[in-house]
PDB file of C-alpha atoms in Angstrom:
ATOM      1  CA  MET A  67      -3.399 -20.881   0.165  1.00 75.00           C
ATOM      2  CA  SER A  68      -4.041 -18.327   2.869  1.00 87.00           C
ATOM      3  CA  ARG A  69      -3.496 -19.455   6.455  1.00 94.00           C
ATOM      4  CA  LEU A  70      -6.743 -17.668   7.301  1.00 94.00           C
ATOM      5  CA  PRO A  71      -9.870 -18.450   5.303  1.00 93.00           C
ATOM      6  CA  LEU A  72     -10.890 -15.590   3.023  1.00 93.00           C
ATOM      7  CA  LEU A  73     -14.419 -14.857   4.137  1.00 93.00           C
ATOM      8  CA  GLU A  74     -17.285 -14.440   1.715  1.00 92.00           C
ATOM      9  CA  LEU A  75     -19.707 -11.557   2.206  1.00 90.00           C
ATOM     10  CA  GLU A  76     -22.418 -13.798   3.669  1.00 94.00           C
ATOM     11  CA  GLU A  77     -19.938 -14.898   6.382  1.00 95.00           C
ATOM     12  CA  ILE A  78     -19.368 -11.316   7.542  1.00 94.00           C
ATOM     13  CA  PRO A  79     -21.811  -9.624   9.933  1.00 94.00           C
ATOM     14  CA  GLU A  80     -24.303  -7.587   7.917  1.00 94.00           C
ATOM     15  CA  GLU A  81     -23.470  -4.285   9.617  1.00 93.00           C
ATOM     16  CA  TYR A  82     -20.033  -4.477   7.943  1.00 91.00           C
ATOM     17  CA  HIS A  83     -21.221  -5.299   4.404  1.00 91.00           C
ATOM     18  CA  HIS A  84     -20.874  -1.631   3.410  1.00 87.00           C
ATOM     19  CA  LEU A  85     -17.095  -2.040   3.665  1.00 87.00           C
ATOM     20  CA  PHE A  86     -17.093  -4.559   0.812  1.00 85.00           C
ATOM     21  CA  THR A  87     -18.837  -2.534  -1.877  1.00 80.00           C
ATOM     22  CA  ASP A  88     -16.935  -1.621  -5.023  1.00 74.00           C
ATOM     23  CA  GLU A  89     -17.065   2.028  -3.942  1.00 69.00           C
ATOM     24  CA  TYR A  90     -15.255   1.173  -0.716  1.00 68.00           C
ATOM     25  CA  LEU A  91     -12.996  -1.899  -0.506  1.00 65.00           C
ATOM     26  CA  GLY A  92     -14.219  -4.260  -3.144  1.00 67.00           C
ATOM     27  CA  ASP A  93     -13.088  -7.873  -3.029  1.00 72.00           C
ATOM     28  CA  ARG A  94      -9.431  -7.811  -1.965  1.00 82.00           C
ATOM     29  CA  HIS A  95      -8.012 -10.794  -0.125  1.00 87.00           C
ATOM     30  CA  ILE A  96      -6.460  -8.724   2.645  1.00 89.00           C
ATOM     31  CA  PHE A  97      -9.843  -7.361   3.692  1.00 88.00           C
ATOM     32  CA  ARG A  98     -11.525 -10.754   3.444  1.00 89.00           C
ATOM     33  CA  ALA A  99      -8.887 -12.076   5.875  1.00 93.00           C
ATOM     34  CA  TRP A 100      -9.259  -9.073   8.202  1.00 92.00           C
ATOM     35  CA  ALA A 101     -13.022  -9.595   8.187  1.00 93.00           C
ATOM     36  CA  HIS A 102     -12.521 -12.281  10.836  1.00 96.00           C
ATOM     37  CA  ASN A 103     -12.370  -9.245  13.136  1.00 96.00           C
ATOM     38  CA  PRO A 104     -14.640  -6.696  11.430  1.00 94.00           C
ATOM     39  CA  GLU A 105     -14.388  -4.151  14.263  1.00 95.00           C
ATOM     40  CA  VAL A 106     -10.620  -4.005  13.834  1.00 94.00           C
ATOM     41  CA  LEU A 107     -11.006  -3.885  10.053  1.00 92.00           C
ATOM     42  CA  GLU A 108     -13.340  -0.899  10.229  1.00 93.00           C
ATOM     43  CA  ALA A 109     -11.236   0.960  12.809  1.00 95.00           C
ATOM     44  CA  THR A 110      -8.052   0.326  10.812  1.00 93.00           C
ATOM     45  CA  LEU A 111      -9.659   1.644   7.649  1.00 91.00           C
ATOM     46  CA  ASP A 112     -10.814   4.768   9.477  1.00 93.00           C
ATOM     47  CA  TYR A 113      -7.252   5.324  10.727  1.00 95.00           C
ATOM     48  CA  LEU A 114      -5.754   4.791   7.283  1.00 92.00           C
ATOM     49  CA  ASN A 115      -8.244   7.140   5.655  1.00 91.00           C
ATOM     50  CA  VAL A 116      -7.152   9.925   8.040  1.00 94.00           C
ATOM     51  CA  LEU A 117      -3.509   9.319   7.067  1.00 92.00           C
ATOM     52  CA  TYR A 118      -4.384   9.160   3.360  1.00 93.00           C
ATOM     53  CA  ASP A 119      -6.282  12.446   3.576  1.00 93.00           C
ATOM     54  CA  GLN A 120      -3.212  14.088   5.137  1.00 92.00           C
ATOM     55  CA  LEU A 121      -0.883  12.982   2.354  1.00 94.00           C
ATOM     56  CA  GLY A 122      -2.903  12.843  -0.843  1.00 93.00           C
ATOM     57  CA  GLN A 123      -3.392   9.835  -3.049  1.00 94.00           C
ATOM     58  CA  ARG A 124      -0.222  10.027  -5.146  1.00 96.00           C
ATOM     59  CA  ARG A 125       2.170  10.485  -2.209  1.00 97.00           C
ATOM     60  CA  LYS A 126       0.374   7.720  -0.322  1.00 97.00           C
ATOM     61  CA  GLU A 127       0.923   5.310  -3.210  1.00 97.00           C
ATOM     62  CA  LEU A 128       4.561   6.311  -3.634  1.00 98.00           C
ATOM     63  CA  ILE A 129       5.148   5.549   0.039  1.00 98.00           C
ATOM     64  CA  ILE A 130       3.324   2.209  -0.102  1.00 98.00           C
ATOM     65  CA  LEU A 131       5.221   1.081  -3.197  1.00 98.00           C
ATOM     66  CA  THR A 132       8.523   2.124  -1.631  1.00 98.00           C
ATOM     67  CA  VAL A 133       7.822   0.186   1.560  1.00 98.00           C
ATOM     68  CA  ALA A 134       6.554  -2.858  -0.336  1.00 98.00           C
ATOM     69  CA  ARG A 135       9.716  -2.907  -2.470  1.00 98.00           C
ATOM     70  CA  ALA A 136      12.014  -2.429   0.508  1.00 98.00           C
ATOM     71  CA  ARG A 137      10.300  -5.267   2.389  1.00 97.00           C
ATOM     72  CA  GLY A 138      10.161  -7.556  -0.642  1.00 96.00           C
ATOM     73  CA  ALA A 139       6.382  -7.674  -0.105  1.00 96.00           C
ATOM     74  CA  ARG A 140       5.133  -9.070  -3.389  1.00 94.00           C
ATOM     75  CA  TYR A 141       1.415  -9.097  -2.475  1.00 92.00           C
ATOM     76  CA  GLU A 142       1.415  -5.446  -1.429  1.00 94.00           C
ATOM     77  CA  TRP A 143       3.489  -4.367  -4.439  1.00 95.00           C
ATOM     78  CA  HIS A 144       1.286  -6.308  -6.861  1.00 92.00           C
ATOM     79  CA  GLN A 145      -1.904  -4.857  -5.394  1.00 89.00           C
ATOM     80  CA  HIS A 146      -0.623  -1.291  -5.393  1.00 92.00           C
ATOM     81  CA  VAL A 147       0.731  -1.356  -8.940  1.00 93.00           C
ATOM     82  CA  ASP A 148      -2.918  -1.524  -9.944  1.00 88.00           C
ATOM     83  CA  ILE A 149      -4.082   1.069  -7.409  1.00 90.00           C
ATOM     84  CA  ALA A 150      -1.216   3.529  -7.983  1.00 95.00           C
ATOM     85  CA  ARG A 151      -1.942   3.833 -11.712  1.00 93.00           C
ATOM     86  CA  ASP A 152      -5.273   5.425 -10.848  1.00 91.00           C
ATOM     87  CA  LYS A 153      -3.603   7.821  -8.395  1.00 94.00           C
ATOM     88  CA  GLY A 154      -1.162   9.413 -10.827  1.00 95.00           C
ATOM     89  CA  VAL A 155       1.879   7.148 -10.468  1.00 97.00           C
ATOM     90  CA  THR A 156       3.247   6.163 -13.875  1.00 96.00           C
ATOM     91  CA  LEU A 157       4.649   2.767 -14.770  1.00 95.00           C
ATOM     92  CA  GLU A 158       8.017   4.417 -15.339  1.00 96.00           C
ATOM     93  CA  GLU A 159       7.931   5.717 -11.762  1.00 97.00           C
ATOM     94  CA  MET A 160       6.921   2.285 -10.470  1.00 97.00           C
ATOM     95  CA  ARG A 161       9.796   0.708 -12.371  1.00 97.00           C
ATOM     96  CA  ALA A 162      12.143   3.292 -10.841  1.00 97.00           C
ATOM     97  CA  ILE A 163      10.943   2.438  -7.332  1.00 98.00           C
ATOM     98  CA  GLY A 164      11.099  -1.271  -8.141  1.00 97.00           C
ATOM     99  CA  GLY A 165      14.678  -0.793  -9.309  1.00 96.00           C
ATOM    100  CA  ASP A 166      15.607   1.271  -6.224  1.00 94.00           C
ATOM    101  CA  ASP A 167      16.288   4.383  -8.320  1.00 96.00           C
ATOM    102  CA  PHE A 168      14.600   7.530  -7.030  1.00 97.00           C
ATOM    103  CA  SER A 169      16.603   9.911  -9.240  1.00 96.00           C
ATOM    104  CA  THR A 170      13.717  10.516 -11.662  1.00 94.00           C
ATOM    105  CA  PHE A 171      11.539  12.119  -8.975  1.00 98.00           C
ATOM    106  CA  ASP A 172      11.446  15.828  -8.165  1.00 98.00           C
ATOM    107  CA  ASP A 173      13.144  16.987  -4.962  1.00 97.00           C
ATOM    108  CA  ALA A 174      10.053  16.754  -2.733  1.00 98.00           C
ATOM    109  CA  GLU A 175       9.194  13.216  -3.855  1.00 98.00           C
ATOM    110  CA  PHE A 176      12.843  12.110  -3.896  1.00 98.00           C
ATOM    111  CA  VAL A 177      13.262  13.017  -0.230  1.00 98.00           C
ATOM    112  CA  LEU A 178       9.846  11.496   0.577  1.00 98.00           C
ATOM    113  CA  LEU A 179      10.955   8.141  -0.869  1.00 98.00           C
ATOM    114  CA  GLN A 180      14.353   8.359   0.831  1.00 98.00           C
ATOM    115  CA  TYR A 181      12.633   9.095   4.139  1.00 98.00           C
ATOM    116  CA  ALA A 182      10.203   6.190   3.657  1.00 98.00           C
ATOM    117  CA  ARG A 183      13.178   3.856   3.133  1.00 98.00           C
ATOM    118  CA  ALA A 184      14.919   5.287   6.192  1.00 98.00           C
ATOM    119  CA  VAL A 185      11.859   4.855   8.420  1.00 98.00           C
ATOM    120  CA  GLU A 186      11.276   1.338   7.034  1.00 98.00           C
ATOM    121  CA  SER A 187      14.828   0.314   7.927  1.00 97.00           C
ATOM    122  CA  GLY A 188      14.971   2.215  11.213  1.00 97.00           C
ATOM    123  CA  ALA A 189      17.790   4.419   9.906  1.00 97.00           C
ATOM    124  CA  VAL A 190      16.454   7.996   9.889  1.00 97.00           C
ATOM    125  CA  THR A 191      19.284  10.491  10.285  1.00 98.00           C
ATOM    126  CA  ASP A 192      19.137  14.190  11.101  1.00 98.00           C
ATOM    127  CA  GLN A 193      20.151  14.873   7.504  1.00 98.00           C
ATOM    128  CA  ILE A 194      17.244  12.934   5.937  1.00 98.00           C
ATOM    129  CA  HIS A 195      14.790  14.332   8.485  1.00 98.00           C
ATOM    130  CA  ASP A 196      15.954  17.902   7.826  1.00 98.00           C
ATOM    131  CA  ALA A 197      15.678  17.337   4.071  1.00 98.00           C
ATOM    132  CA  LEU A 198      12.115  16.100   4.515  1.00 98.00           C
ATOM    133  CA  ALA A 199      11.269  19.051   6.762  1.00 98.00           C
ATOM    134  CA  GLY A 200      12.325  21.341   3.922  1.00 98.00           C
ATOM    135  CA  HIS A 201       9.375  20.070   1.866  1.00 98.00           C
ATOM    136  CA  TYR A 202       6.760  18.851   4.341  1.00 98.00           C
ATOM    137  CA  SER A 203       5.056  20.271   7.419  1.00 97.00           C
ATOM    138  CA  PRO A 204       5.481  18.663  10.855  1.00 98.00           C
ATOM    139  CA  GLY A 205       1.936  17.278  10.566  1.00 97.00           C
ATOM    140  CA  GLU A 206       2.743  15.707   7.213  1.00 97.00           C
ATOM    141  CA  ILE A 207       5.945  14.224   8.643  1.00 98.00           C
ATOM    142  CA  VAL A 208       3.905  12.563  11.386  1.00 97.00           C
ATOM    143  CA  ALA A 209       1.501  11.124   8.815  1.00 97.00           C
ATOM    144  CA  ILE A 210       4.361   9.936   6.572  1.00 98.00           C
ATOM    145  CA  GLY A 211       6.124   8.134   9.399  1.00 98.00           C
ATOM    146  CA  LEU A 212       2.937   6.503  10.652  1.00 98.00           C
ATOM    147  CA  LEU A 213       1.968   5.388   7.155  1.00 98.00           C
ATOM    148  CA  VAL A 214       5.406   3.837   6.603  1.00 98.00           C
ATOM    149  CA  ASP A 215       5.212   2.039   9.946  1.00 98.00           C
ATOM    150  CA  PHE A 216       1.702   0.807   9.222  1.00 97.00           C
ATOM    151  CA  TYR A 217       2.756  -0.682   5.884  1.00 97.00           C
ATOM    152  CA  VAL A 218       5.882  -2.288   7.373  1.00 98.00           C
ATOM    153  CA  GLY A 219       3.576  -4.064   9.805  1.00 96.00           C
ATOM    154  CA  LEU A 220       1.068  -4.864   7.085  1.00 95.00           C
ATOM    155  CA  CYS A 221       3.760  -6.409   4.901  1.00 95.00           C
ATOM    156  CA  ASN A 222       4.793  -8.608   7.835  1.00 95.00           C
ATOM    157  CA  TYR A 223       1.171  -9.538   8.532  1.00 94.00           C
ATOM    158  CA  ILE A 224       0.493 -10.452   4.903  1.00 93.00           C
ATOM    159  CA  ALA A 225       3.529 -12.739   4.933  1.00 93.00           C
ATOM    160  CA  SER A 226       2.341 -14.327   8.177  1.00 94.00           C
ATOM    161  CA  VAL A 227      -1.044 -15.312   6.706  1.00 94.00           C
ATOM    162  CA  ASP A 228       0.421 -16.114   3.262  1.00 92.00           C
ATOM    163  CA  LEU A 229      -2.144 -14.230   1.192  1.00 90.00           C
ATOM    164  CA  PRO A 230      -2.449 -15.219  -2.470  1.00 87.00           C
ATOM    165  CA  PHE A 231      -2.535 -12.605  -5.243  1.00 81.00           C
ATOM    166  CA  GLU A 232      -5.800 -11.439  -6.696  1.00 79.00           C
ATOM    167  CA  GLY A 233      -5.753 -12.624 -10.280  1.00 71.00           C
ATOM    168  CA  GLY A 234      -2.652 -13.673 -12.118  1.00 75.00           C
ATOM    169  CA  GLU A 235       1.033 -13.985 -11.496  1.00 84.00           C
ATOM    170  CA  PHE A 236       3.220 -11.442  -9.723  1.00 88.00           C
ATOM    171  CA  VAL A 237       3.511  -8.339 -11.910  1.00 89.00           C
ATOM    172  CA  GLY A 238       7.202  -7.972 -11.062  1.00 90.00           C
ATOM    173  CA  TRP A 239       9.292  -5.273  -9.448  1.00 94.00           C
ATOM    174  CA  THR A 240       9.735  -3.472 -12.770  1.00 92.00           C
ATOM    175  CA  PRO A 241       6.321  -4.017 -14.347  1.00 89.00           C
ATOM    176  CA  GLU A 242       5.923  -3.800 -18.085  1.00 90.00           C
ATOM    177  CA  GLU A 243       2.924  -2.139 -19.722  1.00 89.00           C
ATOM    178  CA  GLU A 244       1.721  -5.364 -21.374  1.00 89.00           C
ATOM    179  CA  ALA A 245       1.747  -7.337 -18.122  1.00 85.00           C
ATOM    180  CA  VAL A 246      -0.046  -4.574 -16.221  1.00 87.00           C
ATOM    181  CA  THR A 247      -2.680  -4.220 -18.936  1.00 88.00           C
ATOM    182  CA  GLU A 248      -3.230  -7.980 -19.080  1.00 85.00           C
ATOM    183  CA  LEU A 249      -3.526  -8.325 -15.296  1.00 81.00           C
ATOM    184  CA  PHE A 250      -5.480  -5.239 -14.336  1.00 80.00           C
ATOM    185  CA  ASP A 251      -7.499  -3.933 -17.300  1.00 78.00           C
TER     186      ASP A 251
END
């Protein structure tokens, strides 16, 4: 049970109802908890959308999954297994991230995932930064670092309010096709 009540649409000020349409957020527990402060919710979503636009949907999801796995953040991982499938991340790639094996990714994504882990743990070296800079612009590096930091904080926040999963049991760190289909299709 969440430590914060998950608000229903009728409990949220009407000027923020647009955030909860299927085209925007839908009915995810994290947003229903954040709706206790709808101004912060809306501003946070605006900020995230700027970061997402900088990185593209696939890279964004790879970063989020990497951070969720590194933090042991089951809610965030579970939620983004579903989301990442629609953004071009395969189940095989998710299983690789879940198993801490980035070797199947091309050079640009390999270094992106390594950098995300380094930022998450506070252990960025000149070597990993230089490797990232070989594939990404300075502006993209800023967006990558800020997205990693945001999701580290989000994983901590989710744990602090003890959010339950949306539908079903935890999909697991190395999700199988049958489980994903059963939970999310």
